[in-house]
Amino acid sequence: MSYSRYEPPALKNSVDVQLQTAFNDGNWNTAVRLAEKRFKALKDPYYEVIKISAESQLDGTAEKCAVLVAIDKLVKGKTVPDFDTLSLYEWASDGLLHHSDYAQTLGTLRARWVKANPKNPNAVQCLQSCLEYWDLVNAQQIAATMDRAFPNSSDRKYMFWSITLTFLLSISPQCVEATRKLYSQLALKQLERAADITESSPKVEPTDRGLLTEQEFDLYYRVLLTHGTKDEFLRRMQSPRLGALAQLKEGRKNLFWETLGVLEGWGEWDRIFELCREALNLGIQGSTPTFFACDWQVWKKFAVAASKAKNDEAALSEVQGVLDKFVSIKDKATEMYKKNISLTLLETTFRLPTSTLSPNPDHKGSTPRVTQLILFLVNYFDKLSAFDDVKDYVAQLTFEEAKFFMENALPKMLGEEPERVKQVILKALQCKLQYLLTTCPQTLSNHPSVVDGVDQDKPYRCRFCSELASLPCEHCLKKIIVEASETYMEISADSELVGLIPRLDKDPRLDLALVMVNSLLKLGGLRQRGSDVAPSPLRDVDSSLFLQAVLLLDTQLKATPADMGLRLLLVQLYLLLGCVSYAHQIWAPMDVKRTIQDALGPLFFDRISSISPGLFLGGKPLMEPLRHHYSHSLHDACPLRIWDAFSSGSYSSILEMSDYDSKLRRSCTLMMTLVEERQATKCFGGKTELEIDDLPLAENIVDETTLVNKTDYGSFTNLESCHGPPIQDFVRLGPELSNERAHLGFLTEQYLDLLSFKAPKDYKPARPNEVALKERSYLTERLAHLNNSLTNFIHQAETPSRLTGAELTYYTIVSLLSGGLLTGLTTTRTDAVPQTLPLLTAAIRSAFAGLRTVFLTSSNGVSTPPTANIFASLTDMHTMALLRATALAIKHSAAFMLSVHEKELARDRSGKTALHKDILVEMKALDQLAGKALGEIKTHVQKLKTALGEGGWLDRVLEWTFGDEGGEDEVAKAVGEVVGGRGGAEEWAGKLLESWREGVKGWGTVRLE
Amino acid sequence: MANFRRFRPDDLNKLSKCNLDPLTETYELGFYLQYHAKWPSLFQVAEDQHGNIIGYIMGKLESSPDVYQFSEHYLPWHAHITAVTVAPEARRLGIGKLLSEQLEAAADENDAWFVDLFVRSTNHRAIAFYKSMGYSVFRVVKDYYGDHSSDPTQSSEDAFDMRKPTKRDVKREHIRDDGEKYEVDPTDVW
Ligand SMILES: CC(C)(COP(=O)(O)OP(=O)(O)OC[C@H]1O[C@@H](n2cnc3c(N)ncnc32)[C@H](O)[C@@H]1OP(=O)(O)O)[C@@H](O)C(=O)NCCC(=O)NCCS
């Protein structure tokens, strides 16, 4: 665009210097005056346009809005406006015209202008304007007009803009249902015609209307997949010009890549098999660069497809055949392709039917699968990704294979390794694999639940150590901890070895520490959280083992600060511990900023205001960078940088960017940001400037909007097997972000906003009665809507598994309160009280009592001098926070009802419109209950503060961590060795304490009314 | 364990393995999208078996703005590597090299004169990486970076402007043997 939306467009050259200057300098009053004068003198309507535009910059509402009136007049007038008028009005109405009104106003005018001037170069600017407001209806019209005006232009963009926009419109909510089919078919038919031209002509010239560039091909297939048939897609795939293989030969991989995904979605495995085979063969034949198709996905899909074939043995041997060809030229390949080939050897072996794997009769576990694993590891065991590369295969081994692998094959490999430094790398890998196997159910056998009439608490017997076990086997975990610790200490004691470590990709002690930490967490009883289990993640966990894990990781972080997997895990553990300020110190160096915040922000910020609102009290607004990311990236109605993609002819980018934009606007992280900030603000009595649903970022979110969670857990070091949940599910405070939770948070904030709404003090309506009636009907309407939405979300089958127990209670009570308020507002004194009301208040009472009990169970443990019971409280601020939030929601609902009642009494002294006495009584009773709980919270926070102020804390924390001095068990001893004993842990204990104190101090300033 | 393909915006939610590494800068969303919009085939990624991005390259094709046509610092039509990064766990497998080669091929296809890039003068690993692929220092841009990557007492750091000629530069006119000796100011580059 030749001018920015925020700078005025240049006036026509014919305008005199004086007016030009006033206008350009922003002297709006002068510009208005001069323009008016010129208009009177010259009778040129352009001057009136300048006047109106300059007026839009003045303060008065009437002056500002003149431009809207002028635009409206143009729209209704049906004449073709002047181009410069449009530019001026578009600039002048920015900020006054809501972007959703653009299509009906300026968009319509832009399209009208282009229809009258299809070949004018300014038509492109009209298209760009419509796109900036994401007005697809008029943009499509404009593009279609331009395409008709330049049907065989060598600038192919006109044709493809038109098709792209027709397609975008056909999948957009902006399209009216009646025309959706028409646009869908229009886009498809135009592209099919283009595809036919390409198919049948020996060479496509730029002026032809066939498909030429890769982007055009991509567009065709995207549209075909959306609006066309599967048969048509499969037919085109066979085409010698248009098919994926043909495109591969042209050096274009994208179609091939996408086709594999599409075929997989359809379950077309035979076709995948053929496509992969042919693509790989192209490399051997020299039709593409040799390793062009040697991506891991291609090999993997090839092998999977073979294993699904009717004759799987024959198909797998075909895979072997192709693989052999590549193995023979492997030396020419880049390391990465070599590795892909090695992994494929592994993959194909694991795809063979187990019946064909004739085991060695002497060693039942010595199968070709184990042999292949060892062959792979011999080449790759010292690489950083070795564990990740093999873990899924190891987890598939039968117990016999696993036993042979761990007890014969790996030790043999270790015995044959001459280099000391490589030996320890291998040992660390061995520890990781041993841990992995504890998460695999095939290593356990069922054990009767009753033996000799005695109930057995352990349901399994471990097939490795023969001990009774739960999942995982505690005995094995202990053994892993002890062995890892020994290896760790062996390394640290060997100065020569230590000297070699900086030259390695990774310090093997880091792996050993991680194995120990994971084992300690499991041994301590850490489980995946959902609302169906214990309310606080650490309540049933052995605090001593948990603390040992944290201490160990903290110690290791000092030695290897650059390891992000370790850092991320430690952040989660400190959040669980309630040491939020310390968690923040560890989080900050990761420098999660700008674009990656959407995916990584939740790893620190989710639920943060419920653990430590005090963190928001610092100088810099805590979540400002997140908010900035969204307001910056979503500022315009259109996807960011979309015009760049249009002007460059990047059609698939256009589709991808618009899809990404739509998801970013529906991001769970975005909603988390808004809700967390508001909650924290309210904790300290701060004012939220706008109601949450008036925030531009939340503007288009309605109940039907699916909010998407894109949290990236990719950097966690995950030692768990695919048989169970990944590590992040163990160490999170509760279930991850979800559509359900995001909506409940959003609706609850709307409800609270409604309760706190107060008309401005100077607002004195002329007809107070009429206004009051209107207000009440607005309130009931809003409440009915909120109650309906909240109830819907609460009752969705998945919802309980998306929330912590405390959250479930909170949102349930808020939804009940909204119902109660609605009943209260619609039942006047003379009506009968609906029967649902007592049921509703009873439900609130019982849910609230449940939450309070959970809170009291942990808070009762706080005594002076403190005992280990305080641990349960310090690590469960979340329950207290939600009890507080619930109590306040009750209190505010009661106060709101009472204020409506009093207002009505004041307005109509007869009391006819006042609320029902019984309902008010019920609300008051609830209010008292809530008040009592708030009092308990206040006392509790005070008690915590006093307890944390007591002396002897360092010893206390160390005792919780290691047990009585001298009485340490083998696990505590093993950990103690690595961390340098109690002495080495003192500084850490101090940090823990300091962070707890800081958190509680923050809670001390939180409002409880 | 790795796949090569064109970048798509959803990959921005999978960058942690690369971008949590301190030597890899994270940009505003518009920056990534601009490259995806304008030069989609020059923005390529490598992903692992779980869809995590373990490497990417962002590049562009351009020449200096016309107004600089007669400046001694004018750059003719060339490809520029804006960013290349490989996750620590996937280094030394040739991923960085494969990504760069793709960009070089695109530069040849588009008749560019050379491929160039800026690198911190203390990023020895990256410099070794580029040199191994035939890049050489063309000039030194003094105090190009407003901070120092390894020495917190310094407030700036020089950049090496490194280049590799493409097929078009048959006479090797666009590279220098002694580029380390040519110092320019940040205002001379764009
Ligand atoms: C620089 C970087 C991209 C290299 O990626 P990579 O995939 O590991 O590199 P490759 O495996 O393709 O290496 C190709 C060649 O470069 C050279 N090279 C790469 N890393 C090297 C290192 N650390 N030391 C010495 N030479 C190195 C080698 O000659 C190597 O070939 P070889 O392995 O056969 O000896 C990667 O280290 C990185 O992401 N660093 C952090 C981000 C960064 O600095 N980016 C550059 C900003 S301008």
PDB file of C-alpha atoms in Angstrom, chain A residues 214-215 218 222 253-254 257 295-297 334-337 339-340 343 384-385 388-389 564 568 590 592-596 598-600 628-629 632-633 640-641 644-645 648 650 652-653 656-657 659-660 663-664 710 712 714-715, chain B residues 1-10 12-22 25-34 36-41 46-50 52 88-95 97-98 102:
ATOM      1  CA  GLU A 214       5.065 -25.098  -7.244  1.00  0.00           C
ATOM      2  CA  GLN A 215       2.816 -22.721  -5.335  1.00  0.00           C
ATOM      3  CA  ASP A 218       0.100 -26.678  -4.064  1.00  0.00           C
ATOM      4  CA  ARG A 222      -5.253 -28.040  -1.286  1.00  0.00           C
ATOM      5  CA  LYS A 253       9.099 -32.309  -2.551  1.00  0.00           C
ATOM      6  CA  ASN A 254       6.166 -30.626  -0.923  1.00  0.00           C
ATOM      7  CA  TRP A 257       5.259 -34.969   1.508  1.00  0.00           C
ATOM      8  CA  ASP A 295      13.632 -38.752   5.089  1.00  0.00           C
ATOM      9  CA  TRP A 296      12.941 -40.771   8.156  1.00  0.00           C
ATOM     10  CA  GLN A 297       9.172 -40.434   7.677  1.00  0.00           C
ATOM     11  CA  THR A 334      25.540 -37.330   4.916  1.00  0.00           C
ATOM     12  CA  GLU A 335      25.609 -38.562   8.496  1.00  0.00           C
ATOM     13  CA  MET A 336      21.935 -37.835   8.895  1.00  0.00           C
ATOM     14  CA  TYR A 337      20.891 -40.005   5.965  1.00  0.00           C
ATOM     15  CA  LYS A 339      21.423 -42.601  10.456  1.00  0.00           C
ATOM     16  CA  ASN A 340      18.010 -42.697   8.822  1.00  0.00           C
ATOM     17  CA  LEU A 343      17.115 -46.645  11.884  1.00  0.00           C
ATOM     18  CA  LEU A 384      22.902 -37.148  22.229  1.00  0.00           C
ATOM     19  CA  SER A 385      19.804 -38.584  20.656  1.00  0.00           C
ATOM     20  CA  ASP A 388      15.377 -41.188  21.985  1.00  0.00           C
ATOM     21  CA  ASP A 389      16.246 -43.101  18.844  1.00  0.00           C
ATOM     22  CA  MET A 564      17.133 -26.963  28.915  1.00  0.00           C
ATOM     23  CA  LEU A 568      12.347 -27.135  32.449  1.00  0.00           C
ATOM     24  CA  MET A 590      15.598 -19.648  29.080  1.00  0.00           C
ATOM     25  CA  VAL A 592      11.207 -17.468  26.375  1.00  0.00           C
ATOM     26  CA  LYS A 593      10.114 -14.429  24.440  1.00  0.00           C
ATOM     27  CA  ARG A 594       8.241 -13.197  21.395  1.00  0.00           C
ATOM     28  CA  THR A 595       6.886 -15.870  19.093  1.00  0.00           C
ATOM     29  CA  ILE A 596       7.662 -18.933  21.196  1.00  0.00           C
ATOM     30  CA  ASP A 598       2.428 -19.063  22.813  1.00  0.00           C
ATOM     31  CA  ALA A 599       3.807 -22.603  22.927  1.00  0.00           C
ATOM     32  CA  LEU A 600       6.104 -22.305  25.942  1.00  0.00           C
ATOM     33  CA  HIS A 628       2.289  -7.803  23.892  1.00  0.00           C
ATOM     34  CA  HIS A 629       2.891 -10.803  21.679  1.00  0.00           C
ATOM     35  CA  HIS A 632       1.059  -7.042  18.376  1.00  0.00           C
ATOM     36  CA  SER A 633       0.519 -10.171  16.297  1.00  0.00           C
ATOM     37  CA  LEU A 640       0.000 -10.830   9.834  1.00  0.00           C
ATOM     38  CA  ARG A 641       2.043 -10.324   6.643  1.00  0.00           C
ATOM     39  CA  ASP A 644       3.436 -10.170   1.416  1.00  0.00           C
ATOM     40  CA  ALA A 645       2.212 -13.640   0.537  1.00  0.00           C
ATOM     41  CA  SER A 648       4.772 -12.867  -3.846  1.00  0.00           C
ATOM     42  CA  SER A 650       2.800 -17.722  -2.286  1.00  0.00           C
ATOM     43  CA  SER A 652       0.002 -22.187   0.008  1.00  0.00           C
ATOM     44  CA  SER A 653       1.575 -19.710   2.435  1.00  0.00           C
ATOM     45  CA  GLU A 656      -1.323 -21.682   5.995  1.00  0.00           C
ATOM     46  CA  MET A 657      -0.968 -18.193   7.401  1.00  0.00           C
ATOM     47  CA  ASP A 659      -5.131 -20.975   9.298  1.00  0.00           C
ATOM     48  CA  TYR A 660      -2.352 -20.159  11.755  1.00  0.00           C
ATOM     49  CA  LYS A 663      -5.671 -20.633  15.642  1.00  0.00           C
ATOM     50  CA  LEU A 664      -3.605 -17.923  17.304  1.00  0.00           C
ATOM     51  CA  LYS A 710      -0.408 -25.705  21.538  1.00  0.00           C
ATOM     52  CA  ASP A 712       5.229 -27.509  23.352  1.00  0.00           C
ATOM     53  CA  GLY A 714       9.348 -31.114  23.029  1.00  0.00           C
ATOM     54  CA  SER A 715      12.233 -30.007  25.234  1.00  0.00           C
TER      55      SER A 715
ATOM     56  CA  MET B   1      15.179 -39.391  12.789  1.00  0.00           C
ATOM     57  CA  ALA B   2      14.985 -36.354  10.608  1.00  0.00           C
ATOM     58  CA  ASN B   3      12.798 -35.115   7.799  1.00  0.00           C
ATOM     59  CA  PHE B   4      13.406 -32.153   5.561  1.00  0.00           C
ATOM     60  CA  ARG B   5      10.516 -30.089   4.354  1.00  0.00           C
ATOM     61  CA  ARG B   6       9.273 -26.593   3.781  1.00  0.00           C
ATOM     62  CA  PHE B   7       8.438 -24.544   6.848  1.00  0.00           C
ATOM     63  CA  ARG B   8       4.779 -24.105   7.797  1.00  0.00           C
ATOM     64  CA  PRO B   9       3.567 -21.662  10.443  1.00  0.00           C
ATOM     65  CA  ASP B  10       2.488 -24.426  12.823  1.00  0.00           C
ATOM     66  CA  LEU B  12       6.491 -22.103  15.315  1.00  0.00           C
ATOM     67  CA  ASN B  13       4.857 -24.084  18.104  1.00  0.00           C
ATOM     68  CA  LYS B  14       7.591 -26.680  17.897  1.00  0.00           C
ATOM     69  CA  LEU B  15      10.721 -24.558  17.996  1.00  0.00           C
ATOM     70  CA  SER B  16      11.821 -25.154  21.565  1.00  0.00           C
ATOM     71  CA  LYS B  17      14.628 -27.590  20.778  1.00  0.00           C
ATOM     72  CA  CYS B  18      16.266 -24.972  18.597  1.00  0.00           C
ATOM     73  CA  ASN B  19      15.238 -21.705  20.160  1.00  0.00           C
ATOM     74  CA  LEU B  20      15.932 -22.397  23.813  1.00  0.00           C
ATOM     75  CA  ASP B  21      19.571 -22.601  22.779  1.00  0.00           C
ATOM     76  CA  PRO B  22      21.131 -19.220  23.659  1.00  0.00           C
ATOM     77  CA  GLU B  25      17.549 -15.709  18.385  1.00  0.00           C
ATOM     78  CA  THR B  26      13.764 -15.702  18.678  1.00  0.00           C
ATOM     79  CA  TYR B  27      12.021 -13.107  16.535  1.00  0.00           C
ATOM     80  CA  GLU B  28       8.616 -11.501  16.436  1.00  0.00           C
ATOM     81  CA  LEU B  29       5.968 -13.490  14.622  1.00  0.00           C
ATOM     82  CA  GLY B  30       5.880 -11.097  11.676  1.00  0.00           C
ATOM     83  CA  PHE B  31       9.536 -11.742  10.979  1.00  0.00           C
ATOM     84  CA  TYR B  32       9.086 -15.488  10.459  1.00  0.00           C
ATOM     85  CA  LEU B  33       5.883 -14.984   8.527  1.00  0.00           C
ATOM     86  CA  GLN B  34       7.482 -12.452   6.242  1.00  0.00           C
ATOM     87  CA  HIS B  36       7.312 -17.691   4.759  1.00  0.00           C
ATOM     88  CA  ALA B  37       5.221 -15.263   2.734  1.00  0.00           C
ATOM     89  CA  LYS B  38       7.911 -13.921   0.434  1.00  0.00           C
ATOM     90  CA  TRP B  39      10.410 -16.730   0.043  1.00  0.00           C
ATOM     91  CA  PRO B  40       8.590 -19.911   1.099  1.00  0.00           C
ATOM     92  CA  SER B  41      11.054 -22.225  -0.598  1.00  0.00           C
ATOM     93  CA  ALA B  46      14.310 -30.439   9.682  1.00  0.00           C
ATOM     94  CA  GLU B  47      11.971 -32.188  12.093  1.00  0.00           C
ATOM     95  CA  ASP B  48      12.424 -35.201  14.330  1.00  0.00           C
ATOM     96  CA  GLN B  49      10.144 -38.212  14.656  1.00  0.00           C
ATOM     97  CA  HIS B  50       7.861 -36.355  17.064  1.00  0.00           C
ATOM     98  CA  ASN B  52       9.878 -31.155  16.895  1.00  0.00           C
ATOM     99  CA  PRO B  88      22.192 -29.308  20.041  1.00  0.00           C
ATOM    100  CA  GLU B  89      21.116 -32.946  19.946  1.00  0.00           C
ATOM    101  CA  ALA B  90      21.136 -32.997  16.141  1.00  0.00           C
ATOM    102  CA  ARG B  91      24.410 -31.237  15.442  1.00  0.00           C
ATOM    103  CA  ARG B  92      27.245 -32.680  13.403  1.00  0.00           C
ATOM    104  CA  LEU B  93      24.906 -34.846  11.366  1.00  0.00           C
ATOM    105  CA  GLY B  94      25.145 -32.622   8.327  1.00  0.00           C
ATOM    106  CA  ILE B  95      21.733 -31.056   8.863  1.00  0.00           C
ATOM    107  CA  LYS B  97      24.982 -28.301   5.647  1.00  0.00           C
ATOM    108  CA  LEU B  98      21.996 -29.869   3.891  1.00  0.00           C
ATOM    109  CA  GLN B 102      19.253 -26.232  -0.492  1.00  0.00           C
TER     110      GLN B 102
END
